[in-house]
Structures are given as structure tokens and as C-alpha cells.
Amino acid sequence: GAVVSQHPSWVICKSGTSVKIECRSLDFQATTMFWYRQFPKQSLMLMATSNEGSKATYEQGVEKDKFLINHASLTLSTLTVTSAHPEDSSFYICSARIGQGVQPQHFGDGTRLSIL
Amino acid sequence: KNQVEQSPQSLIILEGKNCTLQCNYTVSPFSNLRWYKQDTGRGPVSLTIMTFSENTKSNGRYTATLDADTKQSSLHITASQLSDSASYICVAGAGSYQLTFGKGTKLSVIP
């Protein structure tokens, strides 16, 4: 149980393109979803936290107009990287949490984004 | 500033041997300590979660310990298998869901 599906797993596109990444909780309803970015040999860095039906909360230094997050339902959140540039190339991972309190975060398998 | 430091950065062990990974954290207010396993190119998978009042938690061949006084945690892997090769990430939680991730220890188990 508690499976999080992330799509696509790999994206290669030209500079200036916008890319949408989907994160779905397959067998549970996620009250909160999180978006992380991970550079090689670095730790996961939280980008934003999203709750269904409300605006995402972005971490300091993350441009909300650059990284658009939509959490339209309890099972789907999307991250759109707008006008992507080579420096946006990274491994993007979503996670979902059930309920409140100290609960496990269930991670997707990530999306490797390469901007040429 | 919340920080999580892990050691060693990488480790190579023979199949069947045991190993222990270390984690030091500075997180306030400290709430919980988590260990995740991350295979290359995959998302992290939860191994253990301990609240500040717990000292140890096991999950099969994985045993995590926590010393909240010294702000240290360890992950012990018993009778290692080739499939244990992965990065092991220590994560310190503040409050209900604010998490600080370590950079991980890359474990390689060789035959």
C-alpha cells in the first residue's frame, strides 16, 4: 500500500520549454504533498508543500512563478517548470503524506529533467 | 540552522557482513528521526521512524537507534545482501512535517 506514482520518469527538452510533472497517490488520499529537488550527491531540498484545494507554500528562494504547483484533488498534484533553462536540470521528487502528525512520507520514483 | 550530517559518505562491505551508519543532527524543535533507503534513480523508501522518546526501532535486518541527548542516530544493517546496495538517508523532523535531509551514505555490498 501507500504507492505514489510520478510521471514522467525522464524528460529531455529544449531551453524555454515548459514541463509538467504529475504526482499521484494510487491507493490513498494524500492530505499533503511535497515537491523536492535533488542535485547529484546532494540531499533532497524541499521546494514547496501543497494541500488539496489551497495554494502551495514555497520554501525561501524557490520562485513560485517559475515552479507552478497545482493540487486539484486528494490524489493528484502537478509541478510545472515554466520556461525551463539548463540550470533547472535536476531530479524532482514528490512525496505524499496521509493525515497529520508524525507520519511516513511516501515518495514517488522521481523525474529526471534535462534541459538542453 | 537545521542540519543533518552523515558518516561515512560511502562504504563498501562484503556480502553477509554487518555495518553501522552514523547520523548527527541539529534540528529544533526536534520531533522525529527517520531513515530512508534510496536506490539510484529512485525515490526514497522509508525504513524506520522514531519519535524523540524512542531509543530503537527495527525493520527486518535494519535497526535504528536514537540518542536525543547527544543528537545522534545510527542505522545497523545485519547480514548484508547485494540488494542492500543503495544510499541511506537520515532525516530529522521538526514539528509535524518539517524535514531536514542528510546527503546520505552510499553503501556498496560486494560478493
PDB file of N, CA, C and O in Angstrom, chain A residues 49-96:
ATOM      1  N   THR A  49       5.263  22.870  -0.390  1.00  0.00           N
ATOM      2  CA  THR A  49       4.284  21.985   0.242  1.00  0.00           C
ATOM      3  C   THR A  49       2.911  22.363  -0.287  1.00  0.00           C
ATOM      4  O   THR A  49       2.575  23.563  -0.324  1.00  0.00           O
ATOM      5  N   SER A  50       2.146  21.376  -0.696  1.00  0.00           N
ATOM      6  CA  SER A  50       0.822  21.704  -1.219  1.00  0.00           C
ATOM      7  C   SER A  50      -0.264  20.898  -0.531  1.00  0.00           C
ATOM      8  O   SER A  50      -0.092  19.711  -0.260  1.00  0.00           O
ATOM      9  N   ASN A  51      -1.336  21.561  -0.235  1.00  0.00           N
ATOM     10  CA  ASN A  51      -2.523  20.936   0.329  1.00  0.00           C
ATOM     11  C   ASN A  51      -3.642  21.058  -0.682  1.00  0.00           C
ATOM     12  O   ASN A  51      -3.778  22.077  -1.358  1.00  0.00           O
ATOM     13  N   GLU A  52      -4.440  20.014  -0.770  1.00  0.00           N
ATOM     14  CA  GLU A  52      -5.507  19.972  -1.752  1.00  0.00           C
ATOM     15  C   GLU A  52      -6.431  21.171  -1.615  1.00  0.00           C
ATOM     16  O   GLU A  52      -6.884  21.492  -0.511  1.00  0.00           O
ATOM     17  N   GLY A  53      -6.660  21.849  -2.743  1.00  0.00           N
ATOM     18  CA  GLY A  53      -7.601  22.948  -2.763  1.00  0.00           C
ATOM     19  C   GLY A  53      -7.059  24.278  -2.289  1.00  0.00           C
ATOM     20  O   GLY A  53      -7.813  25.257  -2.262  1.00  0.00           O
ATOM     21  N   SER A  54      -5.802  24.336  -1.917  1.00  0.00           N
ATOM     22  CA  SER A  54      -5.248  25.613  -1.470  1.00  0.00           C
ATOM     23  C   SER A  54      -3.916  25.886  -2.164  1.00  0.00           C
ATOM     24  O   SER A  54      -3.341  25.008  -2.793  1.00  0.00           O
ATOM     25  N   LYS A  55      -3.457  27.119  -2.033  1.00  0.00           N
ATOM     26  CA  LYS A  55      -2.200  27.488  -2.685  1.00  0.00           C
ATOM     27  C   LYS A  55      -1.024  26.800  -2.012  1.00  0.00           C
ATOM     28  O   LYS A  55      -1.018  26.585  -0.796  1.00  0.00           O
ATOM     29  N   ALA A  56      -0.015  26.502  -2.807  1.00  0.00           N
ATOM     30  CA  ALA A  56       1.180  25.862  -2.267  1.00  0.00           C
ATOM     31  C   ALA A  56       1.997  26.843  -1.446  1.00  0.00           C
ATOM     32  O   ALA A  56       1.970  28.055  -1.684  1.00  0.00           O
ATOM     33  N   THR A  57       2.708  26.300  -0.475  1.00  0.00           N
ATOM     34  CA  THR A  57       3.635  27.092   0.329  1.00  0.00           C
ATOM     35  C   THR A  57       5.043  26.814  -0.166  1.00  0.00           C
ATOM     36  O   THR A  57       5.504  25.675  -0.108  1.00  0.00           O
ATOM     37  N   TYR A  58       5.707  27.850  -0.649  1.00  0.00           N
ATOM     38  CA  TYR A  58       7.028  27.684  -1.238  1.00  0.00           C
ATOM     39  C   TYR A  58       8.123  27.979  -0.218  1.00  0.00           C
ATOM     40  O   TYR A  58       7.982  28.862   0.630  1.00  0.00           O
ATOM     41  N   GLU A  59       9.220  27.232  -0.335  1.00  0.00           N
ATOM     42  CA  GLU A  59      10.378  27.484   0.518  1.00  0.00           C
ATOM     43  C   GLU A  59      11.118  28.734   0.033  1.00  0.00           C
ATOM     44  O   GLU A  59      10.998  29.140  -1.139  1.00  0.00           O
ATOM     45  N   GLN A  60      11.864  29.298   0.950  1.00  0.00           N
ATOM     46  CA  GLN A  60      12.618  30.511   0.625  1.00  0.00           C
ATOM     47  C   GLN A  60      13.566  30.249  -0.534  1.00  0.00           C
ATOM     48  O   GLN A  60      14.268  29.237  -0.551  1.00  0.00           O
ATOM     49  N   GLY A  61      13.559  31.149  -1.488  1.00  0.00           N
ATOM     50  CA  GLY A  61      14.457  31.029  -2.632  1.00  0.00           C
ATOM     51  C   GLY A  61      13.855  30.285  -3.815  1.00  0.00           C
ATOM     52  O   GLY A  61      14.477  30.229  -4.878  1.00  0.00           O
ATOM     53  N   VAL A  62      12.678  29.706  -3.646  1.00  0.00           N
ATOM     54  CA  VAL A  62      12.027  28.997  -4.751  1.00  0.00           C
ATOM     55  C   VAL A  62      11.009  29.937  -5.397  1.00  0.00           C
ATOM     56  O   VAL A  62      10.123  30.456  -4.733  1.00  0.00           O
ATOM     57  N   GLU A  63      11.175  30.162  -6.698  1.00  0.00           N
ATOM     58  CA  GLU A  63      10.297  31.112  -7.403  1.00  0.00           C
ATOM     59  C   GLU A  63       8.943  30.471  -7.698  1.00  0.00           C
ATOM     60  O   GLU A  63       8.849  29.517  -8.477  1.00  0.00           O
ATOM     61  N   LYS A  64       7.908  31.018  -7.136  1.00  0.00           N
ATOM     62  CA  LYS A  64       6.573  30.446  -7.340  1.00  0.00           C
ATOM     63  C   LYS A  64       6.081  30.625  -8.772  1.00  0.00           C
ATOM     64  O   LYS A  64       5.276  29.830  -9.255  1.00  0.00           O
ATOM     65  N   ASP A  65       6.545  31.648  -9.450  1.00  0.00           N
ATOM     66  CA  ASP A  65       6.124  31.841 -10.845  1.00  0.00           C
ATOM     67  C   ASP A  65       6.887  30.924 -11.790  1.00  0.00           C
ATOM     68  O   ASP A  65       6.481  30.708 -12.928  1.00  0.00           O
ATOM     69  N   LYS A  66       7.998  30.421 -11.331  1.00  0.00           N
ATOM     70  CA  LYS A  66       8.827  29.520 -12.116  1.00  0.00           C
ATOM     71  C   LYS A  66       8.359  28.077 -11.951  1.00  0.00           C
ATOM     72  O   LYS A  66       8.322  27.308 -12.893  1.00  0.00           O
ATOM     73  N   PHE A  67       8.006  27.737 -10.735  1.00  0.00           N
ATOM     74  CA  PHE A  67       7.589  26.369 -10.404  1.00  0.00           C
ATOM     75  C   PHE A  67       6.128  26.420  -9.945  1.00  0.00           C
ATOM     76  O   PHE A  67       5.844  26.664  -8.775  1.00  0.00           O
ATOM     77  N   LEU A  68       5.225  26.154 -10.902  1.00  0.00           N
ATOM     78  CA  LEU A  68       3.801  26.242 -10.617  1.00  0.00           C
ATOM     79  C   LEU A  68       3.291  24.915 -10.071  1.00  0.00           C
ATOM     80  O   LEU A  68       3.509  23.871 -10.681  1.00  0.00           O
ATOM     81  N   ILE A  69       2.622  24.964  -8.950  1.00  0.00           N
ATOM     82  CA  ILE A  69       2.104  23.751  -8.334  1.00  0.00           C
ATOM     83  C   ILE A  69       0.592  23.836  -8.270  1.00  0.00           C
ATOM     84  O   ILE A  69       0.023  24.821  -7.817  1.00  0.00           O
ATOM     85  N   ASN A  70      -0.037  22.748  -8.718  1.00  0.00           N
ATOM     86  CA  ASN A  70      -1.484  22.635  -8.663  1.00  0.00           C
ATOM     87  C   ASN A  70      -1.847  21.354  -7.945  1.00  0.00           C
ATOM     88  O   ASN A  70      -1.353  20.281  -8.297  1.00  0.00           O
ATOM     89  N   HIS A  71      -2.681  21.458  -6.928  1.00  0.00           N
ATOM     90  CA  HIS A  71      -3.087  20.267  -6.159  1.00  0.00           C
ATOM     91  C   HIS A  71      -4.603  20.211  -6.221  1.00  0.00           C
ATOM     92  O   HIS A  71      -5.293  20.605  -5.289  1.00  0.00           O
ATOM     93  N   ALA A  72      -5.098  19.701  -7.355  1.00  0.00           N
ATOM     94  CA  ALA A  72      -6.522  19.794  -7.662  1.00  0.00           C
ATOM     95  C   ALA A  72      -7.374  18.772  -6.918  1.00  0.00           C
ATOM     96  O   ALA A  72      -8.572  18.964  -6.756  1.00  0.00           O
ATOM     97  N   SER A  73      -6.762  17.670  -6.504  1.00  0.00           N
ATOM     98  CA  SER A  73      -7.531  16.638  -5.813  1.00  0.00           C
ATOM     99  C   SER A  73      -6.656  15.991  -4.743  1.00  0.00           C
ATOM    100  O   SER A  73      -5.461  16.272  -4.654  1.00  0.00           O
ATOM    101  N   LEU A  74      -7.262  15.108  -3.952  1.00  0.00           N
ATOM    102  CA  LEU A  74      -6.528  14.440  -2.876  1.00  0.00           C
ATOM    103  C   LEU A  74      -5.573  13.371  -3.400  1.00  0.00           C
ATOM    104  O   LEU A  74      -4.842  12.762  -2.628  1.00  0.00           O
ATOM    105  N   THR A  75      -5.595  13.131  -4.706  1.00  0.00           N
ATOM    106  CA  THR A  75      -4.717  12.107  -5.259  1.00  0.00           C
ATOM    107  C   THR A  75      -3.794  12.625  -6.354  1.00  0.00           C
ATOM    108  O   THR A  75      -3.030  11.848  -6.920  1.00  0.00           O
ATOM    109  N   LEU A  76      -3.839  13.909  -6.667  1.00  0.00           N
ATOM    110  CA  LEU A  76      -3.028  14.430  -7.763  1.00  0.00           C
ATOM    111  C   LEU A  76      -2.478  15.813  -7.467  1.00  0.00           C
ATOM    112  O   LEU A  76      -3.200  16.730  -7.092  1.00  0.00           O
ATOM    113  N   SER A  77      -1.165  15.931  -7.643  1.00  0.00           N
ATOM    114  CA  SER A  77      -0.509  17.231  -7.597  1.00  0.00           C
ATOM    115  C   SER A  77       0.389  17.326  -8.816  1.00  0.00           C
ATOM    116  O   SER A  77       0.965  16.328  -9.242  1.00  0.00           O
ATOM    117  N   THR A  78       0.486  18.513  -9.394  1.00  0.00           N
ATOM    118  CA  THR A  78       1.364  18.699 -10.554  1.00  0.00           C
ATOM    119  C   THR A  78       2.334  19.836 -10.305  1.00  0.00           C
ATOM    120  O   THR A  78       2.012  20.811  -9.628  1.00  0.00           O
ATOM    121  N   LEU A  79       3.524  19.657 -10.846  1.00  0.00           N
ATOM    122  CA  LEU A  79       4.566  20.685 -10.800  1.00  0.00           C
ATOM    123  C   LEU A  79       4.890  21.053 -12.237  1.00  0.00           C
ATOM    124  O   LEU A  79       5.237  20.172 -13.028  1.00  0.00           O
ATOM    125  N   THR A  80       4.745  22.317 -12.590  1.00  0.00           N
ATOM    126  CA  THR A  80       5.095  22.782 -13.925  1.00  0.00           C
ATOM    127  C   THR A  80       6.304  23.689 -13.834  1.00  0.00           C
ATOM    128  O   THR A  80       6.255  24.713 -13.141  1.00  0.00           O
ATOM    129  N   VAL A  81       7.372  23.285 -14.518  1.00  0.00           N
ATOM    130  CA  VAL A  81       8.574  24.111 -14.592  1.00  0.00           C
ATOM    131  C   VAL A  81       8.403  24.990 -15.834  1.00  0.00           C
ATOM    132  O   VAL A  81       8.415  24.479 -16.966  1.00  0.00           O
ATOM    133  N   THR A  82       8.191  26.268 -15.643  1.00  0.00           N
ATOM    134  CA  THR A  82       7.904  27.155 -16.768  1.00  0.00           C
ATOM    135  C   THR A  82       9.193  27.713 -17.364  1.00  0.00           C
ATOM    136  O   THR A  82      10.150  28.014 -16.641  1.00  0.00           O
ATOM    137  N   SER A  83       9.216  27.811 -18.688  1.00  0.00           N
ATOM    138  CA  SER A  83      10.369  28.344 -19.404  1.00  0.00           C
ATOM    139  C   SER A  83      11.674  27.798 -18.817  1.00  0.00           C
ATOM    140  O   SER A  83      12.519  28.544 -18.323  1.00  0.00           O
ATOM    141  N   ALA A  84      11.786  26.484 -18.873  1.00  0.00           N
ATOM    142  CA  ALA A  84      12.919  25.810 -18.241  1.00  0.00           C
ATOM    143  C   ALA A  84      14.246  26.170 -18.911  1.00  0.00           C
ATOM    144  O   ALA A  84      14.315  26.334 -20.133  1.00  0.00           O
ATOM    145  N   HIS A  85      15.286  26.275 -18.088  1.00  0.00           N
ATOM    146  CA  HIS A  85      16.632  26.553 -18.578  1.00  0.00           C
ATOM    147  C   HIS A  85      17.583  25.478 -18.070  1.00  0.00           C
ATOM    148  O   HIS A  85      17.238  24.718 -17.143  1.00  0.00           O
ATOM    149  N   PRO A  86      18.775  25.377 -18.633  1.00  0.00           N
ATOM    150  CA  PRO A  86      19.702  24.308 -18.225  1.00  0.00           C
ATOM    151  C   PRO A  86      19.929  24.222 -16.713  1.00  0.00           C
ATOM    152  O   PRO A  86      20.078  23.121 -16.183  1.00  0.00           O
ATOM    153  N   GLU A  87      19.915  25.344 -16.019  1.00  0.00           N
ATOM    154  CA  GLU A  87      20.139  25.302 -14.566  1.00  0.00           C
ATOM    155  C   GLU A  87      18.977  24.676 -13.806  1.00  0.00           C
ATOM    156  O   GLU A  87      19.104  24.376 -12.604  1.00  0.00           O
ATOM    157  N   ASP A  88      17.850  24.473 -14.488  1.00  0.00           N
ATOM    158  CA  ASP A  88      16.714  23.788 -13.870  1.00  0.00           C
ATOM    159  C   ASP A  88      16.847  22.268 -13.957  1.00  0.00           C
ATOM    160  O   ASP A  88      16.029  21.536 -13.381  1.00  0.00           O
ATOM    161  N   SER A  89      17.849  21.814 -14.696  1.00  0.00           N
ATOM    162  CA  SER A  89      18.074  20.366 -14.820  1.00  0.00           C
ATOM    163  C   SER A  89      18.360  19.789 -13.438  1.00  0.00           C
ATOM    164  O   SER A  89      19.252  20.248 -12.735  1.00  0.00           O
ATOM    165  N   SER A  90      17.591  18.783 -13.074  1.00  0.00           N
ATOM    166  CA  SER A  90      17.726  18.195 -11.739  1.00  0.00           C
ATOM    167  C   SER A  90      16.830  16.973 -11.642  1.00  0.00           C
ATOM    168  O   SER A  90      16.174  16.584 -12.606  1.00  0.00           O
ATOM    169  N   PHE A  91      16.837  16.355 -10.471  1.00  0.00           N
ATOM    170  CA  PHE A  91      15.965  15.225 -10.162  1.00  0.00           C
ATOM    171  C   PHE A  91      14.856  15.771  -9.265  1.00  0.00           C
ATOM    172  O   PHE A  91      15.137  16.264  -8.168  1.00  0.00           O
ATOM    173  N   TYR A  92      13.615  15.720  -9.741  1.00  0.00           N
ATOM    174  CA  TYR A  92      12.482  16.247  -8.990  1.00  0.00           C
ATOM    175  C   TYR A  92      11.684  15.076  -8.414  1.00  0.00           C
ATOM    176  O   TYR A  92      11.331  14.142  -9.134  1.00  0.00           O
ATOM    177  N   ILE A  93      11.429  15.125  -7.119  1.00  0.00           N
ATOM    178  CA  ILE A  93      10.734  14.027  -6.441  1.00  0.00           C
ATOM    179  C   ILE A  93       9.547  14.577  -5.667  1.00  0.00           C
ATOM    180  O   ILE A  93       9.668  15.597  -4.986  1.00  0.00           O
ATOM    181  N   CYS A  94       8.425  13.885  -5.774  1.00  0.00           N
ATOM    182  CA  CYS A  94       7.275  14.270  -4.980  1.00  0.00           C
ATOM    183  C   CYS A  94       7.071  13.254  -3.865  1.00  0.00           C
ATOM    184  O   CYS A  94       7.560  12.123  -3.936  1.00  0.00           O
ATOM    185  N   SER A  95       6.387  13.672  -2.844  1.00  0.00           N
ATOM    186  CA  SER A  95       6.002  12.742  -1.791  1.00  0.00           C
ATOM    187  C   SER A  95       4.614  13.107  -1.299  1.00  0.00           C
ATOM    188  O   SER A  95       4.132  14.222  -1.520  1.00  0.00           O
ATOM    189  N   ALA A  96       3.986  12.155  -0.648  1.00  0.00           N
ATOM    190  CA  ALA A  96       2.637  12.369  -0.147  1.00  0.00           C
ATOM    191  C   ALA A  96       2.536  11.834   1.269  1.00  0.00           C
ATOM    192  O   ALA A  96       3.225  10.881   1.632  1.00  0.00           O
TER     193      ALA A  96
END
